[in-house]
mmCIF file of C-alpha atoms in Angstrom:
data_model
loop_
_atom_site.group_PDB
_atom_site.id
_atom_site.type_symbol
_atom_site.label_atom_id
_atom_site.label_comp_id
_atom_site.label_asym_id
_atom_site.label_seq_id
_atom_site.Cartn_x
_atom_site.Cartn_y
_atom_site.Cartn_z
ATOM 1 C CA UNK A 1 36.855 51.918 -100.038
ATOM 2 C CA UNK A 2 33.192 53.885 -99.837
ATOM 3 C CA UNK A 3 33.652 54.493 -103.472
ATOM 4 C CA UNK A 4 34.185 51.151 -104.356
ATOM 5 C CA UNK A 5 31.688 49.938 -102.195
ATOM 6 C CA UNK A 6 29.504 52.673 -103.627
ATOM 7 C CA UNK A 7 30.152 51.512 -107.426
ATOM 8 C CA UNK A 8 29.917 47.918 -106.274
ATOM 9 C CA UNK A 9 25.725 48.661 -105.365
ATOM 10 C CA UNK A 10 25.167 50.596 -108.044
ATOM 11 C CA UNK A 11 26.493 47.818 -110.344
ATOM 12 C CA UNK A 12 24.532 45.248 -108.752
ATOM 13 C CA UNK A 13 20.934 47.541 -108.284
ATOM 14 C CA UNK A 14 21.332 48.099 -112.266
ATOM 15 C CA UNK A 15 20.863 44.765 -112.437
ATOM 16 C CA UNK A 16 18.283 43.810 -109.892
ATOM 17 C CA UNK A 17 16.233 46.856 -111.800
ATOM 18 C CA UNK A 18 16.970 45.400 -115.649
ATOM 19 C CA UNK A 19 15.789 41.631 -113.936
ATOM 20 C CA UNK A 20 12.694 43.486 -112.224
ATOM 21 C CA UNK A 21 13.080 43.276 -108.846
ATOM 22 C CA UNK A 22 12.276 47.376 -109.053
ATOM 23 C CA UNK A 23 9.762 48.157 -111.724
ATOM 24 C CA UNK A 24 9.620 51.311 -113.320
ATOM 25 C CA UNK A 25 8.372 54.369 -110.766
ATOM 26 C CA UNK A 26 9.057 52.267 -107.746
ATOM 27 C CA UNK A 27 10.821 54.326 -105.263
ATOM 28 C CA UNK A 28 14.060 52.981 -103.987
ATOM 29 C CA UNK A 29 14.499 53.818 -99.658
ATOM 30 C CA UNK A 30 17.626 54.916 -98.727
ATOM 31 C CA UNK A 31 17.572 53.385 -95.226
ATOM 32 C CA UNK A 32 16.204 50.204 -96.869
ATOM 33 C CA UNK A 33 19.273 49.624 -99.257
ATOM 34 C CA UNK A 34 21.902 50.147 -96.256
ATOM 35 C CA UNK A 35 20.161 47.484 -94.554
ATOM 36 C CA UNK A 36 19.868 45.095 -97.921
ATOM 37 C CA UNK A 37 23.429 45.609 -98.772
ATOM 38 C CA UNK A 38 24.652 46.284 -94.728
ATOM 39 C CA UNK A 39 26.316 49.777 -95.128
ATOM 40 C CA UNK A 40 25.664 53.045 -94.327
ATOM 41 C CA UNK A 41 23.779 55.646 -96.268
ATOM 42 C CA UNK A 42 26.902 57.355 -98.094
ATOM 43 C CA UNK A 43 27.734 54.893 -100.289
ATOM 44 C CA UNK A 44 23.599 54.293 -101.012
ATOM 45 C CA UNK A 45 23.670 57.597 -101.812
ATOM 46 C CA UNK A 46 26.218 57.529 -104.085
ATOM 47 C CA UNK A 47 24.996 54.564 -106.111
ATOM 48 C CA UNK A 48 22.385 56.365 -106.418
ATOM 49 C CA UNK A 49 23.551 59.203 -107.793
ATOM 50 C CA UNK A 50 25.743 57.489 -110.317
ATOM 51 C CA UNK A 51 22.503 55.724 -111.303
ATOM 52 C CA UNK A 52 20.894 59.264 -111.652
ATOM 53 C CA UNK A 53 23.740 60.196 -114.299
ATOM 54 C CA UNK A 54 22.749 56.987 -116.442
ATOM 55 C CA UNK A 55 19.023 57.950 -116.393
ATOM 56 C CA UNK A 56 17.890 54.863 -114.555
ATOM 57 C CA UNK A 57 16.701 56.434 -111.679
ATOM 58 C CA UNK A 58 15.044 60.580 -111.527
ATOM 59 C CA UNK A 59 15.998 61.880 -108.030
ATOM 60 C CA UNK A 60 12.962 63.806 -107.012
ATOM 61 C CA UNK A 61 13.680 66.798 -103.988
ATOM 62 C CA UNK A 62 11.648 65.980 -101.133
ATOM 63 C CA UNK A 63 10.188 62.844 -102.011
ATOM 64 C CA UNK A 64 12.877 60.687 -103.058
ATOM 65 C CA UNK A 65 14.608 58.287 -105.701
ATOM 66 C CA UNK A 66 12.225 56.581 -108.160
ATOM 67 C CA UNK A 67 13.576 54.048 -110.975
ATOM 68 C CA UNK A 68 12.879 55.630 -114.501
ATOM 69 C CA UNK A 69 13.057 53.506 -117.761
ATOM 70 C CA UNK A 70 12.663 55.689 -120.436
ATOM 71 C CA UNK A 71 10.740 54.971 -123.872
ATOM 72 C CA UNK A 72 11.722 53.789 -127.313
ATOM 73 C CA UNK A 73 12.219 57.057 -128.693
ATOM 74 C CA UNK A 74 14.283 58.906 -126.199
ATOM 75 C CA UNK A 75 16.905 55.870 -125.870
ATOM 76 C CA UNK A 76 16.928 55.693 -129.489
ATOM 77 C CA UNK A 77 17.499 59.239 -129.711
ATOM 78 C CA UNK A 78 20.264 58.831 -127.191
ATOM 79 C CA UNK A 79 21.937 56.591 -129.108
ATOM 80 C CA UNK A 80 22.025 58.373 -132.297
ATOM 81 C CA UNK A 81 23.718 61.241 -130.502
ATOM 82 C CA UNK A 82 26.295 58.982 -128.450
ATOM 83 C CA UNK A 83 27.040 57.606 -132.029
ATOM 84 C CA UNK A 84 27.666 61.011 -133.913
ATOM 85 C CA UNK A 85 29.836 62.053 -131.294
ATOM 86 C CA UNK A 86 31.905 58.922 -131.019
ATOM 87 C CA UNK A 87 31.813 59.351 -134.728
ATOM 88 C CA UNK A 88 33.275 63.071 -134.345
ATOM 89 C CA UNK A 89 35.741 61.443 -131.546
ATOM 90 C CA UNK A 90 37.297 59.151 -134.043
ATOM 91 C CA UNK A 91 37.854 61.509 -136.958
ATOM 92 C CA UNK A 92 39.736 63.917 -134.935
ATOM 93 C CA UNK A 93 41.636 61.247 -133.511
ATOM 94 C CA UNK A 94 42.831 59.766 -136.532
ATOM 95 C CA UNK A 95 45.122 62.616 -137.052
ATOM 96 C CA UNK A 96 45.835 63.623 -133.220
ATOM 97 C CA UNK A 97 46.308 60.170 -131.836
ATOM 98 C CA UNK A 98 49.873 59.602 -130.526
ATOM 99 C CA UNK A 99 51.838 56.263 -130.763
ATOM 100 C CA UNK A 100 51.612 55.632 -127.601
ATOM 101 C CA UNK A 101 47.717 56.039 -127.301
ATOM 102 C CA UNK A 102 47.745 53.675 -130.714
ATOM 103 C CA UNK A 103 49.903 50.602 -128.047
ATOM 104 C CA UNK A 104 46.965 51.560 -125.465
ATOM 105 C CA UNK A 105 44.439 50.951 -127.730
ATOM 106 C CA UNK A 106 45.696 47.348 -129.225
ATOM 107 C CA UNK A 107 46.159 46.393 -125.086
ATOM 108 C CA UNK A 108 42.515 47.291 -124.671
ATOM 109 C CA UNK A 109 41.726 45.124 -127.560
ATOM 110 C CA UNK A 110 43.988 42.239 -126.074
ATOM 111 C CA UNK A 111 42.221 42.486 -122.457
ATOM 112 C CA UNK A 112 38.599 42.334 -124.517
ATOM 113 C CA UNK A 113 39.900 39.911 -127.092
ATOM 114 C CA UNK A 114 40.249 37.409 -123.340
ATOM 115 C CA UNK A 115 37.228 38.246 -121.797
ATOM 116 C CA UNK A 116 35.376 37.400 -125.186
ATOM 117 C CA UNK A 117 37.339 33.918 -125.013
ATOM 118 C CA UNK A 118 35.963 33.118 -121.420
ATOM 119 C CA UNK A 119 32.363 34.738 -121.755
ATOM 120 C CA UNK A 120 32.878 37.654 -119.507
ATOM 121 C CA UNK A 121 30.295 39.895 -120.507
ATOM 122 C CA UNK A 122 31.140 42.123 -117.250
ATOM 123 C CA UNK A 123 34.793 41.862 -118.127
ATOM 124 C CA UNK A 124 34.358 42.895 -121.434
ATOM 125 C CA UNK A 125 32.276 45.831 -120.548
ATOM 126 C CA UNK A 126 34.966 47.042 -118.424
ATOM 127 C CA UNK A 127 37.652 46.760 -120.695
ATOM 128 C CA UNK A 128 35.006 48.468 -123.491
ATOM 129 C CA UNK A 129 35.016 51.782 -121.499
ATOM 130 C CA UNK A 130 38.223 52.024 -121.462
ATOM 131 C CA UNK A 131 38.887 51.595 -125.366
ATOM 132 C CA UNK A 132 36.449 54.110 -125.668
ATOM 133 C CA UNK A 133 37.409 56.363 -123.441
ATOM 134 C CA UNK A 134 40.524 56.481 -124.840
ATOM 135 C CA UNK A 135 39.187 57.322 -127.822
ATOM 136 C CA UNK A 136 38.203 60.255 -126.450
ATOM 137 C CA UNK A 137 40.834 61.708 -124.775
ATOM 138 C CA UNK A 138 43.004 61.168 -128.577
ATOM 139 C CA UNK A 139 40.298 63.460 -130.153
ATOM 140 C CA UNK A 140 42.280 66.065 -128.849
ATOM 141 C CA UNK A 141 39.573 68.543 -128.086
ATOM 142 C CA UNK A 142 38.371 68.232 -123.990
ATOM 143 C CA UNK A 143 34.792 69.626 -124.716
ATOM 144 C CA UNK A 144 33.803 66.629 -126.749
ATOM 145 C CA UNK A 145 35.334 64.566 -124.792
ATOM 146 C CA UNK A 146 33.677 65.055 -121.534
ATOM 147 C CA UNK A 147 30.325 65.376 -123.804
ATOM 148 C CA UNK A 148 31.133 61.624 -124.390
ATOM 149 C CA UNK A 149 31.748 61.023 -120.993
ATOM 150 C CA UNK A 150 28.537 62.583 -119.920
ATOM 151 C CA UNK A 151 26.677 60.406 -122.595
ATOM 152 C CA UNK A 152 28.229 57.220 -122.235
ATOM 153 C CA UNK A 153 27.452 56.938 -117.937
ATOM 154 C CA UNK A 154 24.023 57.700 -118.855
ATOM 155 C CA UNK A 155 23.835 54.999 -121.551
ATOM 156 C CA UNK A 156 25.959 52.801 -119.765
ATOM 157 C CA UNK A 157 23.364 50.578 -118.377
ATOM 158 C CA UNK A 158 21.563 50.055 -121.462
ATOM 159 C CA UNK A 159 25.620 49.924 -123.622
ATOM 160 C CA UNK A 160 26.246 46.889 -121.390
ATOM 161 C CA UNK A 161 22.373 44.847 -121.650
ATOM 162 C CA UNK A 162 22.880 44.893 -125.377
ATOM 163 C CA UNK A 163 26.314 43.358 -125.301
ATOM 164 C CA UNK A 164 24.399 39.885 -123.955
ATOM 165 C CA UNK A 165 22.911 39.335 -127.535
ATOM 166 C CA UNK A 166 24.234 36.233 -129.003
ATOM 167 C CA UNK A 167 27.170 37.130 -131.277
ATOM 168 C CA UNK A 168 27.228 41.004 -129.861
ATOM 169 C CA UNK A 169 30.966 40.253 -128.549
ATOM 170 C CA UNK A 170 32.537 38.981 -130.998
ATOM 171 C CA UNK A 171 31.305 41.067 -133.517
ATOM 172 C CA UNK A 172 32.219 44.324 -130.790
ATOM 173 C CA UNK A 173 35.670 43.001 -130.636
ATOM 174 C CA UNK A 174 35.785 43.358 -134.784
ATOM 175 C CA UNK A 175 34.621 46.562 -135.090
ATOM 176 C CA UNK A 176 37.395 47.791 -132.563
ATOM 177 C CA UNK A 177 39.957 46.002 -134.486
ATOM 178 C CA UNK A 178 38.582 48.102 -137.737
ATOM 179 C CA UNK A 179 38.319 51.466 -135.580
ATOM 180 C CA UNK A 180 42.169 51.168 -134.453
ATOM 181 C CA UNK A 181 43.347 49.814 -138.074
ATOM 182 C CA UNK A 182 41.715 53.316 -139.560
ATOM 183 C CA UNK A 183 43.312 55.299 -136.846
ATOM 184 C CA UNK A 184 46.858 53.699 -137.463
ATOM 185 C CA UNK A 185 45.983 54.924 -141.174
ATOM 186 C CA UNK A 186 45.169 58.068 -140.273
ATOM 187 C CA UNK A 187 42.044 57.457 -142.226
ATOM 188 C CA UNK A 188 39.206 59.762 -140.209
ATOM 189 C CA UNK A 189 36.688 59.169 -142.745
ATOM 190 C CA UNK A 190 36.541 55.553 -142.083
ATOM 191 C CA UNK A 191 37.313 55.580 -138.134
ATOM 192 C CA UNK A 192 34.222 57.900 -137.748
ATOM 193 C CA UNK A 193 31.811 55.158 -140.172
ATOM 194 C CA UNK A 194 32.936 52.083 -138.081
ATOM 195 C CA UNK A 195 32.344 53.574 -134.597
ATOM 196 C CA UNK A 196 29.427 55.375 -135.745
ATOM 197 C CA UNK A 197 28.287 51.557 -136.726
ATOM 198 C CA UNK A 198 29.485 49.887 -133.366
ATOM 199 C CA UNK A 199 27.773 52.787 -131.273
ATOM 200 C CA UNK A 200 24.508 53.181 -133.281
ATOM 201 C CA UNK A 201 21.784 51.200 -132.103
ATOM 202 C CA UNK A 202 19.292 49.399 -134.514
ATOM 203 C CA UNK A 203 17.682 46.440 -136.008
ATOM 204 C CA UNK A 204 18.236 43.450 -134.107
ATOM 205 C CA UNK A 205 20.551 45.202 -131.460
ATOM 206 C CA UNK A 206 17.058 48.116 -131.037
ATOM 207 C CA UNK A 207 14.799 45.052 -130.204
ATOM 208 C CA UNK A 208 16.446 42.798 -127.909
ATOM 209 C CA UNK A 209 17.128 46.704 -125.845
ATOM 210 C CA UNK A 210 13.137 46.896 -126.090
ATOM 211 C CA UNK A 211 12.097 43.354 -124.597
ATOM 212 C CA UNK A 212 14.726 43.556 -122.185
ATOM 213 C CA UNK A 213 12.959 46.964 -120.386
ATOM 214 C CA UNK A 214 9.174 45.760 -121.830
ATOM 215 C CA UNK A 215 10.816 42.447 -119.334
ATOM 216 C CA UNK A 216 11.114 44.808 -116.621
ATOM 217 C CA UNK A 217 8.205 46.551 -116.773
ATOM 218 C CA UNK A 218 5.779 43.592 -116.796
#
């Protein structure tokens, strides 16, 4: 329950930080937060934490928690790294992947292909980390996949902002159509192009990421 609870806060103080209720080097107080959302510390301080891993907030020893945006270059740098790796995942997986994982994948794709129908941008985030995710786990080597892990929770804020730009979902939902038809052909080559495309972050998809954190720190 206290790590639900905890992943329920962090989920919704991504947010009020993204609409700028916390601009960027505001510190966020423990003991305030557990009154705001009427728990106790541990889950605050877990939220917190989580948001550490994603890079929205630096966790300073002795002074505190402070919300951290970071600039143009270092997300964009982020991205290109989450996207060669990804990239990396896919290849590998194209020859490792098991049937099974395949049936996974196409159930993922169902799940998002519903939450695109009804507009659930939340819904189809959720249902987007576990496609990729899986993806992971069928490259068949562990290192890389926890290197994606470790990437993706500290992108995820920023992953999920971008999927509100008009046409972003339905045009996510074809690219993992294309990534799981290249992995049934055990086509590597082709898996690794298409997620490097859906994970890469540029043009249109760059600038709507940059006015929505210029947004929150005016």
């Amino acid at each position: 329950m206290e790590r639900k609870r905890a992943e329920l806060i962090a989920d919704e103080l991504e947010s009020l930080i993204f609409q700028g209720h916390y601009k960027d080097g505001a510190r966020l107080d423990e003991v305030q937060l557990a009154e705001k959302f009427e728990v106790s510390r541990t889950p605050i301080r877990e939220a917190l934490q989580r948001l550490s891993l994603s890079g929205l907030v630096e966790q300073i020893p002795r002074r505190g928690v402070f919300v951290r945006q970071p600039g143009p270059v270092e997300l964009l740098e982020m991205f290109e790294v989450m996207a060669e790796l990804e990239a990396a995942s896919a290849r590998l997986a194209a020859t490792r992947i098991t049937d099974e994982a395949l049936a996974e994948l196409h159930a993922a794709n169902a799940r998002c292909e519903e939450a695109v129908a009804a507009q659930d941008y939340d819904g189809y985030y959720q249902e987007n980390a576990q496609f990729h995710a899986m993806l992971y786990r069928q490259s068949g080597n562990s290192f890389l996949e926890q290197e994606c892990l470790r990437l993706y929770r500290r992108l995820q804020p920023f992953r999920r902002v971008q999927l509100r730009l008009r046409g972003r979902l339905k045009q996510s939902m074809s690219e993992h159509k294309m990534v799981v038809a290249a992995l049934e052909e055990g086509d590597g080559a082709k898996a690794a192009d298409v997620i490097r495309t859906h994970v890469a972050v540029q043009g249109e998809k760059f600038h709507h990421l940059m006015a929505s954190l210029k947004q929150v720190a005016e």
